[in-house]
Structure formats: structure tokens, C-alpha cells
Coordinates of N, CA and C in Angstrom, one line a residue:
Chain A
E235 N 15.7 -1.2 -54.2 CA 14.4 -1.0 -53.5 C 13.8 -2.4 -53.3
T236 N 13.1 -2.5 -52.1 CA 12.5 -3.8 -51.8 C 11.0 -3.7 -51.6
G237 N 10.4 -4.9 -51.6 CA 9.0 -5.0 -51.3 C 8.1 -4.6 -52.5
V238 N 7.0 -4.0 -52.3 CA 6.0 -3.7 -53.4 C 5.9 -2.2 -53.4
T239 N 6.1 -1.6 -54.6 CA 6.0 -0.2 -54.8 C 4.9 0.1 -55.7
Q240 N 4.3 1.3 -55.5 CA 3.2 1.7 -56.4 C 3.4 3.2 -56.7
T241 N 3.1 3.5 -58.0 CA 3.1 4.9 -58.5 C 1.9 5.2 -59.4
P242 N 1.4 6.4 -59.3 CA 1.7 7.4 -58.4 C 1.1 7.1 -57.0
R243 N 1.4 7.9 -56.0 CA 0.8 7.7 -54.7 C -0.6 8.4 -54.6
H244 N -0.7 9.5 -55.4 CA -2.0 10.2 -55.5 C -2.3 10.5 -56.9
L245 N -3.6 10.5 -57.3 CA -4.0 10.8 -58.6 C -5.4 11.4 -58.6
V246 N -5.5 12.5 -59.3 CA -6.8 13.2 -59.5 C -7.0 13.2 -61.0
M247 N -8.2 12.7 -61.4 CA -8.5 12.6 -62.8 C -10.0 13.0 -63.0
G248 N -10.3 13.5 -64.2 CA -11.6 13.7 -64.6 C -12.2 12.5 -65.2
M249 N -13.5 12.5 -65.3 CA -14.3 11.3 -65.8 C -13.9 10.9 -67.2
T250 N -13.4 11.9 -68.0 CA -13.0 11.5 -69.4 C -11.6 11.2 -69.6
N251 N -10.8 11.3 -68.5 CA -9.3 11.0 -68.7 C -9.0 9.6 -68.8
K252 N -7.8 9.3 -69.3 CA -7.2 8.0 -69.2 C -5.9 8.0 -68.5
K253 N -5.8 7.2 -67.5 CA -4.6 7.1 -66.7 C -4.2 5.7 -66.4
S254 N -3.0 5.5 -65.9 CA -2.6 4.1 -65.5 C -1.9 4.2 -64.1
L255 N -2.2 3.1 -63.3 CA -1.5 2.9 -62.1 C -0.5 1.8 -62.3
K256 N 0.7 2.0 -61.6 CA 1.8 1.0 -61.8 C 2.1 0.4 -60.5
C257 N 2.4 -0.9 -60.5 CA 2.9 -1.6 -59.4 C 4.1 -2.4 -59.7
E258 N 5.1 -2.5 -58.8 CA 6.3 -3.3 -59.1 C 6.6 -4.0 -57.8
Q259 N 6.9 -5.3 -57.9 CA 7.3 -6.1 -56.8 C 8.7 -6.6 -57.0
H260 N 9.5 -6.6 -55.9 CA 10.9 -6.9 -55.9 C 11.2 -8.2 -55.0
L261 N 10.1 -9.0 -54.9 CA 10.2 -10.2 -54.0 C 10.3 -11.5 -54.8
G262 N 10.3 -11.5 -56.1 CA 10.4 -12.7 -56.8 C 9.2 -13.5 -56.8
H263 N 8.0 -12.9 -56.5 CA 6.8 -13.6 -56.4 C 6.2 -14.0 -57.8
N264 N 5.2 -14.9 -57.8 CA 4.6 -15.3 -59.0 C 3.2 -14.8 -59.2
A265 N 2.6 -14.3 -58.1 CA 1.2 -13.9 -58.1 C 1.1 -12.4 -57.7
M266 N 0.3 -11.6 -58.4 CA 0.1 -10.2 -58.2 C -1.4 -9.9 -58.2
Y267 N -1.8 -8.9 -57.4 CA -3.2 -8.6 -57.1 C -3.5 -7.1 -57.2
W268 N -4.7 -6.8 -57.6 CA -5.2 -5.4 -57.4 C -6.4 -5.5 -56.5
Y269 N -6.4 -4.6 -55.5 CA -7.5 -4.4 -54.6 C -8.0 -3.0 -54.6
K270 N -9.3 -2.9 -54.3 CA -9.9 -1.5 -54.1 C -10.3 -1.4 -52.7
Q271 N -9.9 -0.3 -52.0 CA -10.3 0.0 -50.6 C -11.1 1.2 -50.5
S272 N -12.4 1.1 -50.3 CA -13.2 2.2 -50.1 C -13.6 2.4 -48.6
A273 N -14.0 3.6 -48.3 CA -14.3 3.9 -46.9 C -15.5 3.0 -46.4
K274 N -15.3 2.4 -45.2 CA -16.4 1.7 -44.6 C -16.8 0.4 -45.4
K275 N -16.0 -0.1 -46.3 CA -16.3 -1.3 -47.0 C -15.1 -2.2 -46.9
P276 N -15.3 -3.5 -47.0 CA -14.1 -4.4 -46.9 C -13.3 -4.3 -48.2
L277 N -12.0 -4.6 -48.1 CA -11.2 -4.6 -49.3 C -11.8 -5.5 -50.4
E278 N -11.9 -5.0 -51.6 CA -12.5 -5.8 -52.7 C -11.3 -6.2 -53.6
L279 N -11.2 -7.5 -53.8 CA -10.3 -8.0 -54.8 C -10.8 -7.8 -56.2
M280 N -9.9 -7.2 -57.0 CA -10.3 -6.9 -58.4 C -9.8 -7.9 -59.4
F281 N -8.5 -8.1 -59.4 CA -7.9 -9.0 -60.3 C -6.7 -9.8 -59.7
V282 N -6.5 -11.0 -60.2 CA -5.4 -11.8 -59.7 C -4.6 -12.3 -61.0
Y283 N -3.3 -12.2 -60.9 CA -2.5 -12.7 -62.0 C -1.5 -13.7 -61.4
S284 N -1.3 -14.8 -62.1 CA -0.4 -15.8 -61.7 C 0.5 -16.1 -62.9
L285 N 1.8 -16.0 -62.7 CA 2.8 -16.2 -63.8 C 2.3 -15.4 -65.0
E286 N 1.9 -14.1 -64.8 CA 1.6 -13.2 -65.9 C 0.3 -13.5 -66.6
E287 N -0.5 -14.5 -66.1 CA -1.8 -14.8 -66.7 C -2.9 -14.4 -65.7
R288 N -3.9 -13.8 -66.2 CA -5.0 -13.4 -65.3 C -5.8 -14.6 -64.9
V289 N -5.9 -14.9 -63.6 CA -6.6 -16.1 -63.2 C -8.0 -15.8 -62.6
E290 N -8.2 -14.6 -62.3 CA -9.5 -14.2 -61.8 C -9.8 -12.8 -62.1
N291 N -11.1 -12.5 -62.5 CA -11.6 -11.2 -62.7 C -12.9 -11.1 -61.8
N292 N -12.8 -10.3 -60.8 CA -13.9 -10.4 -59.8 C -15.0 -9.5 -60.1
S293 N -15.6 -9.6 -61.3 CA -16.8 -8.8 -61.8 C -16.5 -7.4 -61.7
V294 N -15.4 -7.0 -62.3 CA -15.0 -5.6 -62.3 C -15.4 -4.9 -63.6
P295 N -15.9 -3.7 -63.5 CA -16.4 -3.0 -64.7 C -15.2 -2.9 -65.7
S296 N -15.6 -2.8 -67.0 CA -14.6 -2.8 -68.1 C -13.8 -1.5 -68.1
R297 N -14.2 -0.5 -67.4 CA -13.4 0.8 -67.4 C -12.1 0.6 -66.6
F298 N -12.0 -0.6 -65.9 CA -10.7 -0.9 -65.3 C -10.1 -2.1 -66.2
S299 N -8.9 -1.8 -66.6 CA -8.2 -2.8 -67.5 C -6.8 -3.2 -66.9
P300 N -6.6 -4.4 -66.5 CA -5.3 -4.7 -65.9 C -4.3 -5.2 -67.0
E301 N -3.1 -5.1 -66.7 CA -2.0 -5.6 -67.6 C -0.9 -6.1 -66.8
C302 N -0.3 -7.3 -67.1 CA 0.8 -7.8 -66.4 C 1.9 -8.2 -67.4
P303 N 2.8 -7.3 -67.8 CA 3.7 -7.7 -68.8 C 4.8 -8.7 -68.4
N304 N 5.1 -8.7 -67.1 CA 6.0 -9.7 -66.6 C 5.7 -10.0 -65.1
S305 N 6.4 -10.9 -64.5 CA 6.0 -11.2 -63.1 C 6.3 -10.2 -62.1
S306 N 7.0 -9.1 -62.5 CA 7.4 -8.1 -61.5 C 6.5 -6.9 -61.6
H307 N 5.8 -6.7 -62.7 CA 5.1 -5.5 -63.0 C 3.6 -5.7 -63.2
L308 N 2.8 -4.8 -62.7 CA 1.3 -4.9 -62.9 C 0.8 -3.5 -63.1
F309 N -0.1 -3.3 -64.0 CA -0.7 -2.0 -64.3 C -2.2 -2.1 -64.2
L310 N -2.8 -1.0 -63.9 CA -4.2 -0.9 -63.9 C -4.5 0.3 -64.8
H311 N -5.1 0.1 -66.0 CA -5.4 1.2 -66.9 C -6.9 1.6 -66.6
L312 N -7.0 3.0 -66.5 CA -8.3 3.5 -66.1 C -8.8 4.4 -67.2
H313 N -10.1 4.3 -67.5 CA -10.7 5.2 -68.5 C -12.2 5.4 -68.2
T314 N -12.6 6.6 -68.5 CA -14.0 7.0 -68.2 C -14.6 6.5 -66.9
L315 N -13.8 6.9 -65.8 CA -14.2 6.4 -64.5 C -15.4 7.3 -64.0
Q316 N -16.0 6.8 -62.9 CA -17.1 7.5 -62.2 C -16.6 8.0 -60.9
P317 N -17.3 9.0 -60.3 CA -16.8 9.5 -59.0 C -16.8 8.4 -57.9
E318 N -17.7 7.4 -58.1 CA -17.7 6.3 -57.1 C -16.5 5.4 -57.2
D319 N -15.7 5.6 -58.2 CA -14.5 4.8 -58.3 C -13.3 5.4 -57.5
S320 N -13.6 6.6 -56.9 CA -12.6 7.2 -56.0 C -12.4 6.3 -54.8
A321 N -11.1 5.9 -54.6 CA -10.7 5.0 -53.5 C -9.2 4.8 -53.4
L322 N -8.8 4.0 -52.5 CA -7.4 3.6 -52.4 C -7.2 2.3 -53.2
Y323 N -6.3 2.3 -54.2 CA -6.1 1.1 -54.9 C -4.8 0.5 -54.5
L324 N -4.9 -0.7 -54.0 CA -3.7 -1.4 -53.4 C -3.3 -2.6 -54.3
C325 N -2.0 -2.7 -54.5 CA -1.4 -3.8 -55.2 C -0.8 -4.7 -54.2
A326 N -0.8 -6.0 -54.4 CA -0.2 -7.0 -53.5 C 0.5 -8.1 -54.4
S327 N 1.4 -8.8 -53.7 CA 2.0 -10.0 -54.4 C 2.2 -11.1 -53.4
S328 N 2.2 -12.3 -53.9 CA 2.5 -13.5 -53.0 C 3.3 -14.5 -53.8
Q329 N 3.9 -15.4 -53.1 CA 4.7 -16.4 -53.9 C 3.8 -17.1 -54.9
N330 N 2.6 -17.6 -54.5 CA 1.6 -18.2 -55.4 C 0.2 -17.8 -54.9
P331 N -0.8 -17.9 -55.7 CA -2.1 -17.5 -55.3 C -2.8 -18.7 -54.5
V332 N -2.2 -19.0 -53.4 CA -2.8 -20.1 -52.6 C -3.1 -19.6 -51.2
G333 N -3.9 -20.3 -50.5 CA -4.4 -19.8 -49.2 C -3.4 -19.5 -48.1
T334 N -2.3 -20.3 -48.1 CA -1.4 -20.1 -47.0 C -0.3 -19.1 -47.3
D335 N -0.2 -18.6 -48.5 CA 0.9 -17.7 -48.8 C 0.5 -16.3 -48.4
T336 N 1.5 -15.6 -47.7 CA 1.3 -14.3 -47.3 C 1.3 -13.3 -48.5
Q337 N 0.3 -12.4 -48.4 CA 0.3 -11.3 -49.5 C 1.0 -10.1 -48.9
Y338 N 1.9 -9.5 -49.7 CA 2.6 -8.3 -49.4 C 2.0 -7.2 -50.2
F339 N 1.7 -6.1 -49.4 CA 1.0 -5.0 -50.0 C 1.9 -3.8 -50.3
G340 N 1.6 -3.1 -51.4 CA 2.2 -1.8 -51.6 C 1.4 -0.7 -50.8
P341 N 1.9 0.5 -50.8 CA 1.3 1.6 -50.0 C 0.0 2.2 -50.7
G342 N -0.2 1.8 -51.9 CA -1.5 2.2 -52.5 C -1.4 3.5 -53.3
T343 N -2.4 3.7 -54.2 CA -2.6 4.9 -55.0 C -3.9 5.5 -54.5
R344 N -3.9 6.7 -54.0 CA -5.2 7.3 -53.6 C -5.7 8.0 -54.9
L345 N -6.8 7.5 -55.4 CA -7.5 8.0 -56.6 C -8.7 8.8 -56.3
T346 N -8.7 10.0 -56.9 CA -9.9 10.9 -56.8 C -10.4 11.2 -58.2
V347 N -11.7 10.8 -58.4 CA -12.3 11.1 -59.7 C -13.3 12.2 -59.6
L348 N -13.1 13.3 -60.4 CA -13.9 14.5 -60.3 C -15.0 14.4 -61.3
Chain B
A35 N -20.0 -19.4 -49.2 CA -18.8 -18.6 -49.3 C -18.4 -18.2 -47.9
Q36 N -17.0 -18.1 -47.8 CA -16.5 -17.7 -46.5 C -16.8 -16.2 -46.3
S37 N -16.8 -15.9 -45.0 CA -17.0 -14.4 -44.6 C -16.3 -14.2 -43.3
V38 N -16.1 -12.9 -43.0 CA -15.5 -12.5 -41.7 C -16.3 -11.3 -41.2
T39 N -16.5 -11.4 -39.9 CA -17.2 -10.3 -39.2 C -16.2 -9.8 -38.1
Q40 N -16.0 -8.5 -38.1 CA -15.2 -7.8 -37.1 C -16.2 -6.9 -36.3
L41 N -16.3 -7.3 -35.0 CA -17.2 -6.5 -34.1 C -16.5 -5.3 -33.7
G42 N -17.2 -4.1 -33.9 CA -16.6 -2.9 -33.5 C -15.8 -2.2 -34.5
S43 N -16.2 -1.1 -35.1 CA -15.4 -0.4 -36.1 C -14.3 0.4 -35.4
H44 N -14.5 0.7 -34.2 CA -13.5 1.5 -33.4 C -13.4 0.8 -32.0
V45 N -12.1 0.7 -31.6 CA -11.8 0.3 -30.2 C -10.8 1.2 -29.6
S46 N -11.1 1.7 -28.4 CA -10.3 2.7 -27.7 C -9.7 2.0 -26.5
V47 N -8.4 2.2 -26.3 CA -7.7 1.7 -25.1 C -6.7 2.7 -24.6
S48 N -6.4 2.6 -23.4 CA -5.3 3.4 -22.8 C -4.0 2.7 -23.0
E49 N -2.9 3.5 -23.1 CA -1.6 2.9 -23.2 C -1.3 2.0 -22.0
G50 N -0.8 0.8 -22.3 CA -0.6 -0.2 -21.3 C -1.7 -1.1 -21.0
A51 N -2.9 -0.8 -21.6 CA -4.0 -1.7 -21.4 C -4.0 -2.8 -22.4
L52 N -4.9 -3.8 -22.0 CA -5.0 -5.0 -22.9 C -5.7 -4.6 -24.2
V53 N -5.3 -5.1 -25.3 CA -5.9 -4.9 -26.6 C -6.6 -6.2 -27.0
L54 N -7.9 -6.1 -27.3 CA -8.7 -7.2 -27.8 C -9.5 -6.8 -29.0
L55 N -9.2 -7.3 -30.2 CA -9.9 -7.1 -31.4 C -10.6 -8.4 -31.8
R56 N -11.9 -8.3 -32.1 CA -12.7 -9.5 -32.3 C -12.9 -9.8 -33.8
C57 N -12.8 -11.1 -34.1 CA -13.0 -11.6 -35.4 C -13.7 -12.9 -35.4
N58 N -14.9 -13.0 -36.1 CA -15.6 -14.3 -36.2 C -15.6 -14.6 -37.7
Y59 N -15.5 -15.8 -38.0 CA -15.5 -16.2 -39.4 C -16.6 -17.2 -39.7
S60 N -16.9 -17.4 -41.0 CA -17.8 -18.4 -41.5 C -17.1 -19.1 -42.6
S61 N -17.0 -20.4 -42.4 CA -16.3 -21.2 -43.4 C -16.8 -22.7 -43.4
S62 N -17.0 -23.2 -44.5 CA -17.4 -24.6 -44.6 C -16.3 -25.6 -44.6
V63 N -15.1 -25.1 -44.6 CA -13.9 -26.0 -44.6 C -13.0 -25.4 -43.6
P64 N -12.0 -26.2 -43.1 CA -11.0 -25.7 -42.2 C -10.4 -24.4 -42.8
P65 N -10.4 -23.3 -42.1 CA -10.0 -22.1 -42.7 C -8.5 -21.8 -42.5
Y66 N -8.0 -20.9 -43.4 CA -6.8 -20.2 -43.1 C -7.2 -18.8 -42.7
L67 N -6.6 -18.3 -41.6 CA -7.1 -17.0 -41.1 C -5.9 -16.1 -40.9
F68 N -6.1 -14.8 -41.1 CA -5.0 -13.8 -41.1 C -5.5 -12.5 -40.4
W69 N -4.5 -11.9 -39.8 CA -4.7 -10.5 -39.3 C -3.6 -9.6 -40.0
Y70 N -4.1 -8.5 -40.6 CA -3.3 -7.5 -41.2 C -3.5 -6.2 -40.4
V71 N -2.4 -5.4 -40.5 CA -2.5 -4.1 -39.9 C -2.2 -3.0 -41.0
Q72 N -2.9 -1.9 -40.9 CA -2.7 -0.8 -41.9 C -2.4 0.5 -41.1
Y73 N -1.2 1.0 -41.2 CA -0.9 2.3 -40.6 C -1.3 3.4 -41.6
P74 N -1.5 4.6 -41.1 CA -1.9 5.7 -42.0 C -1.0 5.8 -43.2
N75 N -1.6 6.0 -44.3 CA -0.9 6.2 -45.6 C 0.0 5.1 -46.0
Q76 N -0.3 3.9 -45.5 CA 0.5 2.7 -45.9 C -0.4 1.6 -46.4
G77 N 0.2 0.6 -46.9 CA -0.5 -0.6 -47.3 C -0.7 -1.5 -46.1
L78 N -1.2 -2.7 -46.3 CA -1.4 -3.7 -45.3 C -0.2 -4.5 -45.0
Q79 N 0.0 -4.8 -43.7 CA 1.2 -5.6 -43.3 C 0.7 -6.8 -42.5
L80 N 1.2 -8.0 -42.8 CA 0.8 -9.2 -42.1 C 1.2 -9.1 -40.6
L81 N 0.3 -9.3 -39.7 CA 0.6 -9.5 -38.3 C 0.9 -10.9 -37.9
L82 N -0.1 -11.8 -38.4 CA 0.0 -13.2 -38.1 C -1.0 -14.0 -38.9
K83 N -0.8 -15.3 -39.0 CA -1.7 -16.1 -39.7 C -1.8 -17.5 -39.1
Y84 N -3.0 -18.1 -39.3 CA -3.3 -19.5 -38.8 C -3.5 -20.3 -40.0
T85 N -2.6 -21.4 -40.1 CA -2.7 -22.3 -41.2 C -2.8 -23.8 -40.7
S86 N -3.6 -24.0 -39.7 CA -4.0 -25.3 -39.2 C -2.8 -26.0 -38.4
A87 N -1.9 -25.2 -37.9 CA -0.9 -25.8 -37.0 C -1.4 -25.5 -35.6
A88 N -0.5 -24.8 -34.8 CA -0.9 -24.5 -33.4 C -2.1 -23.5 -33.4
T89 N -3.0 -23.7 -32.4 CA -4.2 -22.8 -32.4 C -3.8 -21.4 -31.8
L90 N -2.8 -21.3 -31.1 CA -2.3 -20.0 -30.6 C -1.2 -19.5 -31.5
V91 N -1.4 -18.5 -32.1 CA -0.5 -18.0 -33.1 C 0.1 -16.7 -32.6
K92 N 1.4 -16.6 -32.6 CA 2.1 -15.4 -32.2 C 2.6 -14.7 -33.5
G93 N 2.4 -13.3 -33.4 CA 2.8 -12.5 -34.5 C 3.8 -11.5 -34.2
I94 N 3.9 -10.5 -35.0 CA 4.9 -9.4 -34.8 C 4.3 -8.4 -33.8
N95 N 5.2 -7.6 -33.2 CA 4.9 -6.5 -32.3 C 4.1 -6.9 -31.1
G96 N 4.3 -8.2 -30.7 CA 3.7 -8.6 -29.4 C 2.2 -9.1 -29.5
F97 N 1.7 -9.1 -30.8 CA 0.3 -9.6 -31.0 C 0.2 -11.1 -31.0
E98 N -0.9 -11.6 -30.6 CA -1.2 -13.0 -30.8 C -2.7 -13.2 -31.0
A99 N -3.0 -14.4 -31.6 CA -4.4 -14.7 -31.8 C -4.6 -16.2 -31.6
E100 N -5.8 -16.5 -31.1 CA -6.2 -17.9 -30.8 C -7.3 -18.3 -31.7
F101 N -7.1 -19.4 -32.4 CA -8.1 -20.0 -33.3 C -9.0 -20.9 -32.4
K102 N -10.3 -20.6 -32.3 CA -11.3 -21.4 -31.6 C -12.3 -21.9 -32.5
K103 N -12.2 -23.1 -32.9 CA -13.2 -23.7 -33.9 C -14.6 -23.7 -33.3
S104 N -14.7 -24.0 -32.0 CA -16.1 -24.2 -31.5 C -16.8 -22.8 -31.4
E105 N -16.0 -21.7 -31.4 CA -16.6 -20.4 -31.4 C -16.5 -19.7 -32.7
T106 N -15.9 -20.4 -33.7 CA -15.6 -19.8 -35.0 C -15.0 -18.4 -34.8
S107 N -14.0 -18.3 -34.0 CA -13.4 -17.0 -33.7 C -11.9 -17.0 -33.9
F108 N -11.3 -15.9 -34.1 CA -9.9 -15.7 -34.2 C -9.6 -14.3 -33.7
H109 N -9.8 -14.1 -32.4 CA -9.6 -12.8 -31.8 C -8.1 -12.4 -31.7
L110 N -7.8 -11.2 -31.9 CA -6.4 -10.6 -31.8 C -6.2 -10.0 -30.4
T111 N -5.1 -10.3 -29.8 CA -4.8 -9.7 -28.5 C -3.4 -9.2 -28.4
K112 N -3.2 -8.3 -27.4 CA -1.9 -7.8 -27.0 C -2.0 -7.4 -25.6
P113 N -1.1 -7.9 -24.7 CA -1.2 -7.6 -23.3 C -1.1 -6.1 -22.9
S114 N -0.3 -5.4 -23.6 CA -0.1 -4.0 -23.2 C 0.0 -3.1 -24.5
A115 N -0.9 -2.2 -24.6 CA -0.9 -1.4 -25.8 C 0.1 -0.3 -25.8
H116 N 0.7 0.0 -27.0 CA 1.6 1.1 -27.2 C 1.0 2.1 -28.1
M117 N 1.4 3.3 -27.9 CA 0.9 4.4 -28.8 C 1.1 4.0 -30.3
S118 N 2.2 3.4 -30.6 CA 2.5 3.0 -32.0 C 1.5 1.9 -32.5
D119 N 0.7 1.3 -31.7 CA -0.3 0.3 -32.2 C -1.5 0.9 -32.8
A120 N -1.6 2.2 -32.7 CA -2.8 2.9 -33.3 C -2.8 2.7 -34.8
A121 N -3.8 2.1 -35.3 CA -3.8 1.7 -36.7 C -5.2 1.0 -37.0
E122 N -5.4 0.6 -38.2 CA -6.6 -0.2 -38.6 C -6.2 -1.6 -38.8
Y123 N -7.0 -2.5 -38.2 CA -6.7 -3.9 -38.2 C -7.7 -4.7 -39.0
F124 N -7.3 -5.6 -39.9 CA -8.2 -6.3 -40.7 C -8.0 -7.8 -40.5
C125 N -9.1 -8.5 -40.3 CA -9.1 -10.0 -40.2 C -9.5 -10.5 -41.6
A126 N -9.0 -11.6 -42.0 CA -9.3 -12.1 -43.3 C -9.3 -13.7 -43.3
V127 N -10.1 -14.2 -44.2 CA -10.1 -15.7 -44.3 C -9.8 -16.0 -45.8
S128 N -9.2 -17.2 -46.0 CA -8.9 -17.6 -47.3 C -10.0 -18.4 -47.9
E129 N -10.4 -18.1 -49.2 CA -11.5 -18.7 -49.8 C -11.1 -19.3 -51.2
A130 N -11.5 -20.5 -51.5 CA -11.1 -21.1 -52.8 C -12.0 -20.6 -53.9
W131 N -11.4 -20.4 -55.1 CA -12.2 -20.0 -56.3 C -12.4 -21.3 -57.1
N132 N -13.2 -21.2 -58.1 CA -13.5 -22.3 -58.9 C -12.2 -22.8 -59.7
T133 N -11.4 -21.8 -60.0 CA -10.2 -22.2 -60.7 C -9.1 -22.9 -59.9
G134 N -9.4 -23.1 -58.6 CA -8.4 -23.8 -57.8 C -7.5 -22.8 -57.0
F135 N -7.6 -21.6 -57.4 CA -6.8 -20.6 -56.7 C -7.6 -20.1 -55.5
Q136 N -6.9 -19.4 -54.6 CA -7.6 -18.9 -53.4 C -7.4 -17.4 -53.3
K137 N -8.4 -16.8 -52.6 CA -8.4 -15.4 -52.4 C -8.6 -15.1 -50.9
L138 N -8.3 -13.9 -50.5 CA -8.6 -13.4 -49.2 C -9.9 -12.7 -49.1
V139 N -10.7 -13.0 -48.2 CA -12.0 -12.3 -47.9 C -11.7 -11.5 -46.6
F140 N -11.8 -10.2 -46.7 CA -11.5 -9.3 -45.6 C -12.7 -8.9 -44.8
G141 N -12.6 -8.6 -43.5 CA -13.6 -7.9 -42.8 C -13.5 -6.4 -43.0
T142 N -14.4 -5.7 -42.4 CA -14.5 -4.3 -42.6 C -13.5 -3.5 -41.8
G143 N -12.7 -4.1 -41.0 CA -11.7 -3.4 -40.2 C -12.1 -2.9 -38.9
T144 N -11.1 -2.8 -38.0 CA -11.3 -2.2 -36.7 C -10.2 -1.1 -36.5
R145 N -10.6 0.1 -36.2 CA -9.6 1.1 -36.0 C -9.3 1.1 -34.5
L146 N -8.0 0.9 -34.1 CA -7.6 0.9 -32.7 C -7.0 2.3 -32.4
L147 N -7.6 2.9 -31.4 CA -7.2 4.2 -30.9 C -6.5 4.0 -29.5
V148 N -5.3 4.6 -29.3 CA -4.6 4.4 -28.1 C -4.4 5.8 -27.5
S149 N -4.8 5.9 -26.2 CA -4.7 7.2 -25.6 C -3.6 7.2 -24.5
P150 N -2.9 8.3 -24.2 CA -1.8 8.3 -23.2 C -2.4 8.0 -21.8

């Protein structure tokens, strides 16, 4: 399998549930990202990892918890979410977290919080 | 902080017509600029990017964009639209963080509709 994959593609959860989103990149990249895409809003960058270390946390609520166990895998752990957290969550990777490097995106996980 | 403005949330064209999607940026330093496309139920895919080389940038699927510093613009064009071009298009600018890393700042997107 090539590129960036995400599982699950769709997730419905209650406000008291705990779930995790998974992302895997097969490109040999050093940087990985989580984005939130909500209707009629620009993509919001949530977290950036470089060489498995978190390098930025873009003021994201603590109910979102990222984990990067190695350079190929990225998780987003979710707990006690709110309905306004319903969105498409996109994972991306790039060779390095620098301006000229192209980011490659996965297909996203469509999250619905009831 | 850098920002991107995309004029028009929806653009409709007929098949075979010129496609023009507008993007204006705000940046205090020479910018790196990107156009991404998102097809239904998919992630974003890079169309083209400007990284301070040639001002006219050619991308995939026949798209191109011209960097105009005097107008702070990076409009996306294609001479002849295909039905398969129907998608959402995002303009983005690269912005530096305090840590020395850089992130993409995206516009709100323009949905391109192509009619037969």
C-alpha cells in the first residue's frame, strides 16, 4: 500500500466515548500532521510531529490527544468530545516540516459526535 | 501572520470554458504558495506550488498559476475545463512558527462546478 492511509473512514461516537483515529504513511517522511476540516471553515492545523516529537500544538483542547509511536504512524485519541467536534479529520505527511515540502494527505476520517 | 483569501466559494463553468480561481495572500516575507485540490470523499492533493523560482508555475491536470507580487495574487487557471475538474480547490501559504518550523495556512476553498 502506498501514500497516506487513515482508519476508520467513518466514526460515530457519543460524547462519553473514547476512540482513536489511526494514520499510517508509506512515504518515508519525517513529519506528520493532524488537520480538522469543518464546513465553511479553513483547514485547521492541530498537531505537527517531526521525527516522532511533537513540534507544535495549535491550541487544541485536551480532549484531543495525539500519539506518534514511530515515524510511520500517528494516532489521535478522542475522549469526551462535543458535537462541535464533528468534522473531517485529515492526516498528512511531508519529508520535513518546512515551507517548501509538499504535504501528502490521507482520505480523512469523517467523525460524527452525537 | 500570513493569510489567504479565496474570492468566491463557488465557481461555475461550462465544459471547455476557461477556469479561473482567485487567491490573494498576505505575507510579510517572500511567500511559498500552494494550490491543492480535494475530490469528493478524498484528501487533498497538490496541484502546484510556488517556491520563488519561475513566477508561472505549471501543475498537474493542465492547471497553472502565476505569482504576481505587485498584486499579492496567485490565481489558478486552466484553459479548458473538464467534467473531472469538479472539486474543491484550496490555496495555501506557508507560515513560519516560533520553533523554526513552518505550517500551511489555508483559504476557505472554492468549489468548482462544471456543467456539460
